[in-house]
């Protein structure tokens, strides 16, 4: 049987206290100035955690403020049409998150009279909120003493302890290490440490606030090799006539980005001429070289959309990128 592991198997109680103090002092001095750290408003914290679920901080920063400007309160979000929510989400990807966020906003407004839950357990009842997200929101917005474990925290705990902690062990150790008086800051500090100091490939141990309490000090090899990227060339038609462009709606039953709008894909080019422009589009394990052809006269059954309306359309991230490059957005 597996022996249960506890934080005490690598840090004594006084060392745990020192770990908390050093980490929190470092966080106060060095924390990134991120827009969702302006205050602890649960709506803002919730939105940031949903956006951050599968998206890098830099990309979230770009969309977070604009989303809040469009939907400044949970009531506004609940009252919005799904198409406008998806349009505001455009560029962030994983659109299921936006649909669930919208669904959860309706539950909060209609069933909870606009009052957000205050505990992680209650948050988990809402669509799109799993164990990590519930703990993050309840600790940051309401100071509930519950620890979070995401990829960054997992790496920090494994390196500090020198043990390949997995699954439930990680949650247990994280909860033992948690600072009960400042759980929100402690959780964010752990994630921050993993993101900016205890980085996957090149940990910056020289600047680490808890290096003296760390068993491995950068010796622990990365646990997995990065996945090979799937490289592909794709072609799109950018057909324009009378201030309108041709867009196609993805099928509602598509598993990826259902119902979103994109440019017609060309399965073959006529072999002559050259594309109007080319760009790279890299997402998770896919690396696309995208060629865009103007006046390709694709015969696609799409819809002609006026260029000035493009802002209100739920575009795929790639379509948005192409239209930006073509200076139509
Ligand atoms: N990743 C997800 N949420 C975060 C937060 N609040 N701080 C730092 N990194 C995060």
Short mmCIF file of C-alpha atoms and ligand atoms in Angstrom, two decimals:
data_model
loop_
_atom_site.label_atom_id
_atom_site.label_comp_id
_atom_site.label_asym_id
_atom_site.label_seq_id
_atom_site.Cartn_x
_atom_site.Cartn_y
_atom_site.Cartn_z
CA UNK A 1 0.00 0.00 0.00
CA UNK A 2 1.12 3.52 -0.70
CA UNK A 3 2.25 5.44 2.37
CA UNK A 4 0.26 8.64 2.74
CA UNK A 5 2.59 11.60 2.38
CA UNK A 6 2.38 14.71 4.38
CA UNK A 7 4.14 18.04 4.29
CA UNK A 8 5.94 16.92 7.43
CA UNK A 9 7.76 14.24 5.48
CA UNK A 10 9.92 17.02 4.03
CA UNK A 11 9.39 20.11 6.24
CA UNK A 12 9.12 20.25 10.01
CA UNK A 13 6.36 22.42 11.48
CA UNK A 14 8.74 25.41 12.03
CA UNK A 15 10.05 24.97 8.48
CA UNK A 16 6.53 25.03 7.12
CA UNK A 17 5.99 28.31 8.95
CA UNK A 18 9.18 29.70 7.45
CA UNK A 19 8.11 28.55 4.01
CA UNK A 20 4.80 30.45 4.33
CA UNK A 21 6.43 33.61 5.61
CA UNK A 22 9.16 33.68 2.98
CA UNK A 23 6.78 32.91 0.15
CA UNK A 24 4.26 35.56 1.22
CA UNK A 25 6.95 38.23 1.70
CA UNK A 26 8.29 37.46 -1.76
CA UNK A 27 4.80 37.61 -3.25
CA UNK A 28 4.12 41.00 -1.69
CA UNK A 29 7.32 42.42 -3.09
CA UNK A 30 7.30 40.80 -6.53
CA UNK A 31 3.79 39.89 -7.52
CA UNK A 32 2.84 40.74 -11.05
CA UNK A 33 0.49 43.63 -11.43
CA UNK A 34 -2.37 41.74 -13.06
CA UNK A 35 -5.75 43.35 -13.74
CA UNK A 36 -7.68 40.76 -11.72
CA UNK A 37 -5.58 41.53 -8.65
CA UNK A 38 -6.98 45.03 -8.36
CA UNK A 39 -9.54 43.90 -5.81
CA UNK A 40 -11.25 40.74 -4.55
CA UNK A 41 -14.59 41.19 -6.23
CA UNK A 42 -15.85 37.61 -6.77
CA UNK A 43 -17.16 38.37 -10.27
CA UNK A 44 -13.74 39.60 -11.37
CA UNK A 45 -11.90 36.74 -9.65
CA UNK A 46 -14.26 34.15 -11.13
CA UNK A 47 -13.92 35.56 -14.64
CA UNK A 48 -10.12 35.60 -14.41
CA UNK A 49 -9.94 32.01 -13.16
CA UNK A 50 -12.19 30.74 -15.96
CA UNK A 51 -10.15 32.62 -18.57
CA UNK A 52 -6.89 31.35 -17.06
CA UNK A 53 -8.01 27.71 -17.12
CA UNK A 54 -6.46 26.90 -20.48
CA UNK A 55 -4.97 30.18 -21.54
CA UNK A 56 -1.70 31.97 -20.87
CA UNK A 57 -1.67 35.04 -18.64
CA UNK A 58 -0.56 37.32 -21.52
CA UNK A 59 -3.52 36.32 -23.70
CA UNK A 60 -5.96 36.67 -20.81
CA UNK A 61 -4.75 40.20 -20.05
CA UNK A 62 -5.65 41.20 -23.62
CA UNK A 63 -9.25 40.02 -23.30
CA UNK A 64 -10.10 40.41 -19.64
CA UNK A 65 -10.62 44.18 -19.51
CA UNK A 66 -12.63 44.26 -22.70
CA UNK A 67 -14.88 41.44 -21.49
CA UNK A 68 -15.46 43.30 -18.22
CA UNK A 69 -16.21 46.48 -20.12
CA UNK A 70 -18.88 44.66 -22.12
CA UNK A 71 -20.26 42.71 -19.17
CA UNK A 72 -19.37 44.69 -16.03
CA UNK A 73 -21.60 42.68 -13.68
CA UNK A 74 -22.96 39.17 -13.36
CA UNK A 75 -26.43 40.57 -14.08
CA UNK A 76 -25.26 42.04 -17.39
CA UNK A 77 -23.58 38.77 -18.29
CA UNK A 78 -26.67 36.72 -17.42
CA UNK A 79 -28.88 38.98 -19.55
CA UNK A 80 -26.61 38.87 -22.60
CA UNK A 81 -27.26 36.79 -25.69
CA UNK A 82 -24.95 33.81 -26.04
CA UNK A 83 -23.67 35.13 -29.37
CA UNK A 84 -22.41 38.35 -27.72
CA UNK A 85 -20.69 36.40 -24.97
CA UNK A 86 -18.96 34.21 -27.54
CA UNK A 87 -17.98 37.26 -29.56
CA UNK A 88 -16.34 38.80 -26.48
CA UNK A 89 -14.58 35.48 -25.84
CA UNK A 90 -13.25 35.37 -29.37
CA UNK A 91 -9.50 34.83 -29.40
CA UNK A 92 -9.38 32.99 -26.07
CA UNK A 93 -10.36 29.58 -27.46
CA UNK A 94 -12.02 26.69 -25.62
CA UNK A 95 -15.43 28.25 -26.09
CA UNK A 96 -17.15 25.72 -23.88
CA UNK A 97 -15.79 27.80 -21.00
CA UNK A 98 -17.68 30.85 -22.24
CA UNK A 99 -20.94 28.92 -22.55
CA UNK A 100 -20.56 27.54 -19.04
CA UNK A 101 -19.62 30.95 -17.64
CA UNK A 102 -22.78 32.35 -19.20
CA UNK A 103 -24.83 29.43 -17.84
CA UNK A 104 -23.38 29.91 -14.37
CA UNK A 105 -24.14 33.66 -14.47
CA UNK A 106 -27.81 32.81 -15.12
CA UNK A 107 -27.86 30.44 -12.15
CA UNK A 108 -26.30 33.07 -9.86
CA UNK A 109 -28.77 35.74 -10.95
CA UNK A 110 -31.96 33.65 -11.19
CA UNK A 111 -31.47 31.11 -8.42
CA UNK A 112 -29.09 32.86 -5.99
CA UNK A 113 -30.54 36.39 -6.38
CA UNK A 114 -27.23 37.67 -7.73
CA UNK A 115 -25.27 36.56 -4.64
CA UNK A 116 -22.15 34.56 -5.28
CA UNK A 117 -21.44 31.41 -3.26
CA UNK A 118 -18.85 31.91 -0.53
CA UNK A 119 -17.38 28.42 -0.20
CA UNK A 120 -15.49 26.18 -2.59
CA UNK A 121 -18.08 23.42 -2.14
CA UNK A 122 -20.89 25.74 -3.18
CA UNK A 123 -18.90 27.11 -6.13
CA UNK A 124 -18.43 23.60 -7.47
CA UNK A 125 -22.16 23.32 -8.07
CA UNK A 126 -21.86 25.94 -10.82
CA UNK A 127 -21.17 24.99 -14.45
CA UNK A 128 -17.52 25.20 -15.46
CA UNK A 129 -16.20 25.26 -11.88
CA UNK A 130 -14.05 22.27 -10.92
CA UNK A 131 -12.01 21.55 -7.83
CA UNK A 132 -9.15 23.88 -8.72
CA UNK A 133 -11.32 26.81 -9.82
CA UNK A 134 -13.65 26.52 -6.81
CA UNK A 135 -10.71 26.59 -4.40
CA UNK A 136 -9.05 29.48 -6.22
CA UNK A 137 -12.17 31.65 -6.14
CA UNK A 138 -13.21 30.81 -2.56
CA UNK A 139 -9.71 31.46 -1.23
CA UNK A 140 -8.97 34.62 -3.23
CA UNK A 141 -12.38 36.31 -3.00
CA UNK A 142 -13.56 35.01 0.40
CA UNK A 143 -10.39 33.85 2.22
CA UNK A 144 -11.67 30.33 2.67
CA UNK A 145 -8.66 28.22 3.78
CA UNK A 146 -8.59 25.77 0.86
CA UNK A 147 -5.48 25.09 -1.18
CA UNK A 148 -5.25 24.99 -4.98
CA UNK A 149 -3.27 22.57 -7.08
CA UNK A 150 -2.64 23.45 -10.72
CA UNK A 151 0.30 22.50 -12.93
CA UNK A 152 2.51 25.19 -11.40
CA UNK A 153 1.74 24.23 -7.81
CA UNK A 154 2.29 20.57 -8.63
CA UNK A 155 5.78 21.30 -9.95
CA UNK A 156 6.69 23.50 -6.96
CA UNK A 157 5.56 20.84 -4.49
CA UNK A 158 7.41 18.07 -6.30
CA UNK A 159 10.63 20.04 -6.43
CA UNK A 160 10.48 21.37 -2.88
CA UNK A 161 9.73 17.91 -1.49
CA UNK A 162 11.87 15.89 -3.90
CA UNK A 163 8.97 13.42 -4.10
CA UNK A 164 6.85 12.47 -7.09
CA UNK A 165 3.65 13.43 -5.35
CA UNK A 166 0.57 12.63 -7.42
CA UNK A 167 -3.20 13.04 -7.31
CA UNK A 168 -4.69 13.28 -3.86
CA UNK A 169 -1.26 13.51 -2.20
CA UNK A 170 -0.71 16.85 -3.88
CA UNK A 171 -3.96 18.28 -2.53
CA UNK A 172 -3.19 16.99 0.93
CA UNK A 173 0.33 18.44 1.03
CA UNK A 174 -0.86 21.75 -0.47
CA UNK A 175 -3.54 22.01 2.21
CA UNK A 176 -1.06 21.33 5.00
CA UNK A 177 1.31 23.98 3.71
CA UNK A 178 -1.43 26.56 3.14
CA UNK A 179 -1.32 29.74 5.21
CA UNK A 180 -4.65 29.65 7.04
CA UNK A 181 -4.71 33.39 7.63
CA UNK A 182 -3.97 34.45 4.05
CA UNK A 183 -5.08 31.54 1.86
CA UNK A 184 -5.84 33.71 -1.18
CA UNK A 185 -2.41 35.29 -1.24
CA UNK A 186 -0.70 32.01 -0.41
CA UNK A 187 -2.41 30.20 -3.30
CA UNK A 188 -1.59 32.96 -5.73
CA UNK A 189 1.98 33.07 -4.45
CA UNK A 190 2.43 29.34 -5.07
CA UNK A 191 1.08 29.69 -8.61
CA UNK A 192 3.20 32.78 -9.18
CA UNK A 193 6.34 31.04 -7.92
CA UNK A 194 5.72 28.17 -10.34
CA UNK A 195 5.04 30.53 -13.22
CA UNK A 196 7.92 32.96 -12.84
CA UNK A 197 10.65 31.33 -10.72
CA UNK A 198 10.20 27.57 -10.51
CA UNK A 199 9.75 27.35 -14.27
CA UNK A 200 9.43 23.95 -15.96
CA UNK A 201 12.72 23.83 -17.84
CA UNK A 202 14.96 26.42 -16.25
CA UNK A 203 14.08 27.11 -12.62
CA UNK A 204 15.61 30.37 -11.38
CA UNK A 205 16.76 28.96 -8.04
CA UNK A 206 19.06 31.92 -7.39
CA UNK A 207 16.05 34.20 -6.99
CA UNK A 208 13.80 31.67 -5.26
CA UNK A 209 12.52 32.82 -1.84
CA UNK A 210 12.26 29.25 -0.52
CA UNK A 211 15.43 27.76 -1.97
CA UNK A 212 16.86 27.04 1.50
CA UNK A 213 13.80 24.84 2.19
CA UNK A 214 13.90 23.08 -1.16
CA UNK A 215 15.17 19.52 -1.41
CA UNK A 216 16.05 19.48 -5.12
CA UNK A 217 17.16 23.05 -5.90
CA UNK A 218 16.67 22.70 -9.63
CA UNK A 219 18.03 19.19 -9.93
CA UNK A 220 14.71 17.57 -10.65
CA UNK A 221 14.38 16.90 -14.34
CA UNK A 222 11.21 17.85 -16.19
CA UNK A 223 8.71 14.98 -15.85
CA UNK A 224 7.63 14.86 -19.48
CA UNK A 225 9.01 15.85 -22.84
CA UNK A 226 6.96 18.47 -24.64
CA UNK A 227 4.61 16.88 -27.17
CA UNK A 228 5.67 17.00 -30.79
CA UNK A 229 3.96 19.74 -32.72
CA UNK A 230 1.66 18.80 -35.54
CA UNK A 231 2.80 20.98 -38.46
CA UNK A 232 0.43 21.69 -41.33
CA UNK A 233 -0.12 24.19 -44.15
CA UNK A 234 -3.65 25.52 -44.57
CA UNK A 235 -5.23 27.90 -47.05
CA UNK A 236 -8.10 30.32 -46.55
CA UNK A 237 -10.05 32.52 -48.93
CA UNK A 238 -10.52 36.15 -48.06
CA UNK A 239 -13.27 37.07 -50.50
CA UNK A 240 -14.40 40.65 -50.44
CA UNK A 241 -17.11 42.43 -52.40
CA UNK A 242 -18.84 45.75 -51.72
CA UNK A 243 -17.55 46.12 -48.18
CA UNK A 244 -18.55 42.60 -47.23
CA UNK A 245 -16.57 39.44 -46.70
CA UNK A 246 -17.55 35.82 -46.99
CA UNK A 247 -17.65 33.85 -43.74
CA UNK A 248 -18.75 30.33 -42.92
CA UNK A 249 -20.37 29.13 -39.74
CA UNK A 250 -18.94 25.98 -38.19
CA UNK A 251 -21.51 23.24 -37.62
CA UNK A 252 -23.32 23.41 -34.30
CA UNK A 253 -22.41 19.79 -33.66
CA UNK A 254 -18.66 20.35 -34.27
CA UNK A 255 -16.60 19.36 -31.25
CA UNK A 256 -14.32 22.37 -31.66
CA UNK A 257 -15.72 25.89 -31.69
CA UNK A 258 -19.29 24.95 -32.67
CA UNK A 259 -21.30 27.75 -34.26
CA UNK A 260 -18.34 30.09 -34.59
CA UNK A 261 -17.55 31.92 -37.81
CA UNK A 262 -14.42 31.47 -39.93
CA UNK A 263 -13.10 32.10 -43.42
CA UNK A 264 -13.74 29.47 -46.10
CA UNK A 265 -10.93 26.95 -46.15
CA UNK A 266 -9.49 26.15 -49.58
CA UNK A 267 -8.80 22.48 -50.02
CA UNK A 268 -6.77 23.18 -53.14
CA UNK A 269 -5.27 26.32 -54.61
CA UNK A 270 -5.10 26.64 -58.37
CA UNK A 271 -1.35 26.39 -58.23
CA UNK A 272 -0.62 29.80 -59.71
CA UNK A 273 0.22 33.08 -58.06
CA UNK A 274 1.07 33.47 -54.45
CA UNK A 275 -1.00 34.03 -51.37
CA UNK A 276 -1.80 37.54 -50.32
CA UNK A 277 -0.14 36.89 -46.98
CA UNK A 278 0.97 34.09 -44.72
CA UNK A 279 0.97 33.79 -40.95
CA UNK A 280 1.79 31.28 -38.27
CA UNK A 281 -0.83 29.95 -35.92
CA UNK A 282 0.39 27.85 -33.04
CA UNK A 283 -2.03 26.34 -30.55
CA UNK A 284 -1.13 23.68 -28.00
CA UNK A 285 0.24 20.86 -30.17
CA UNK A 286 -0.65 22.29 -33.60
CA UNK A 287 1.61 24.58 -35.59
CA UNK A 288 -0.08 25.87 -38.73
CA UNK A 289 1.32 27.89 -41.59
CA UNK A 290 -1.72 29.73 -42.84
CA UNK A 291 -1.87 31.10 -46.39
CA UNK A 292 -4.55 33.65 -47.13
CA UNK A 293 -5.73 34.15 -50.71
CA UNK A 294 -7.68 37.18 -51.75
CA UNK A 295 -10.34 36.96 -54.43
CA UNK A 296 -10.04 33.22 -54.36
CA UNK A 297 -13.68 32.99 -55.40
CA UNK A 298 -14.31 30.05 -53.18
CA UNK A 299 -17.70 28.62 -53.99
CA UNK A 300 -18.36 28.04 -50.32
CA UNK A 301 -21.93 28.36 -49.12
CA UNK A 302 -21.29 31.06 -46.58
CA UNK A 303 -22.70 34.40 -45.61
CA UNK A 304 -21.57 37.82 -46.76
CA UNK A 305 -20.99 39.93 -43.66
CA UNK A 306 -20.39 43.70 -43.74
CA UNK A 307 -16.86 44.47 -42.56
CA UNK A 308 -18.10 47.00 -40.02
CA UNK A 309 -20.17 44.27 -38.33
CA UNK A 310 -17.22 41.90 -37.86
CA UNK A 311 -16.62 43.09 -34.31
CA UNK A 312 -19.97 41.64 -33.22
CA UNK A 313 -19.43 38.26 -34.83
CA UNK A 314 -18.22 35.25 -32.80
CA UNK A 315 -15.10 34.60 -34.84
CA UNK A 316 -12.64 31.79 -34.29
CA UNK A 317 -9.28 32.92 -32.96
CA UNK A 318 -7.62 32.21 -36.29
CA UNK A 319 -10.27 34.12 -38.29
CA UNK A 320 -9.80 37.08 -35.97
CA UNK A 321 -6.04 36.94 -36.41
CA UNK A 322 -6.33 36.85 -40.21
CA UNK A 323 -8.84 39.71 -40.30
CA UNK A 324 -6.65 41.79 -38.01
CA UNK A 325 -3.67 41.22 -40.25
CA UNK A 326 -5.83 42.20 -43.25
CA UNK A 327 -6.73 45.35 -41.26
CA UNK A 328 -10.43 44.59 -41.35
CA UNK A 329 -10.71 44.41 -37.55
N1 LIG B 1 -3.17 31.05 -12.55
C1 LIG B 1 -4.51 30.98 -12.44
N2 LIG B 1 -4.96 31.84 -11.54
C2 LIG B 1 -3.88 32.50 -11.05
C3 LIG B 1 -3.70 33.49 -10.08
N3 LIG B 1 -4.75 34.01 -9.46
N4 LIG B 1 -2.45 33.89 -9.84
C4 LIG B 1 -1.42 33.36 -10.49
N5 LIG B 1 -1.52 32.43 -11.42
C5 LIG B 1 -2.74 31.99 -11.69
#
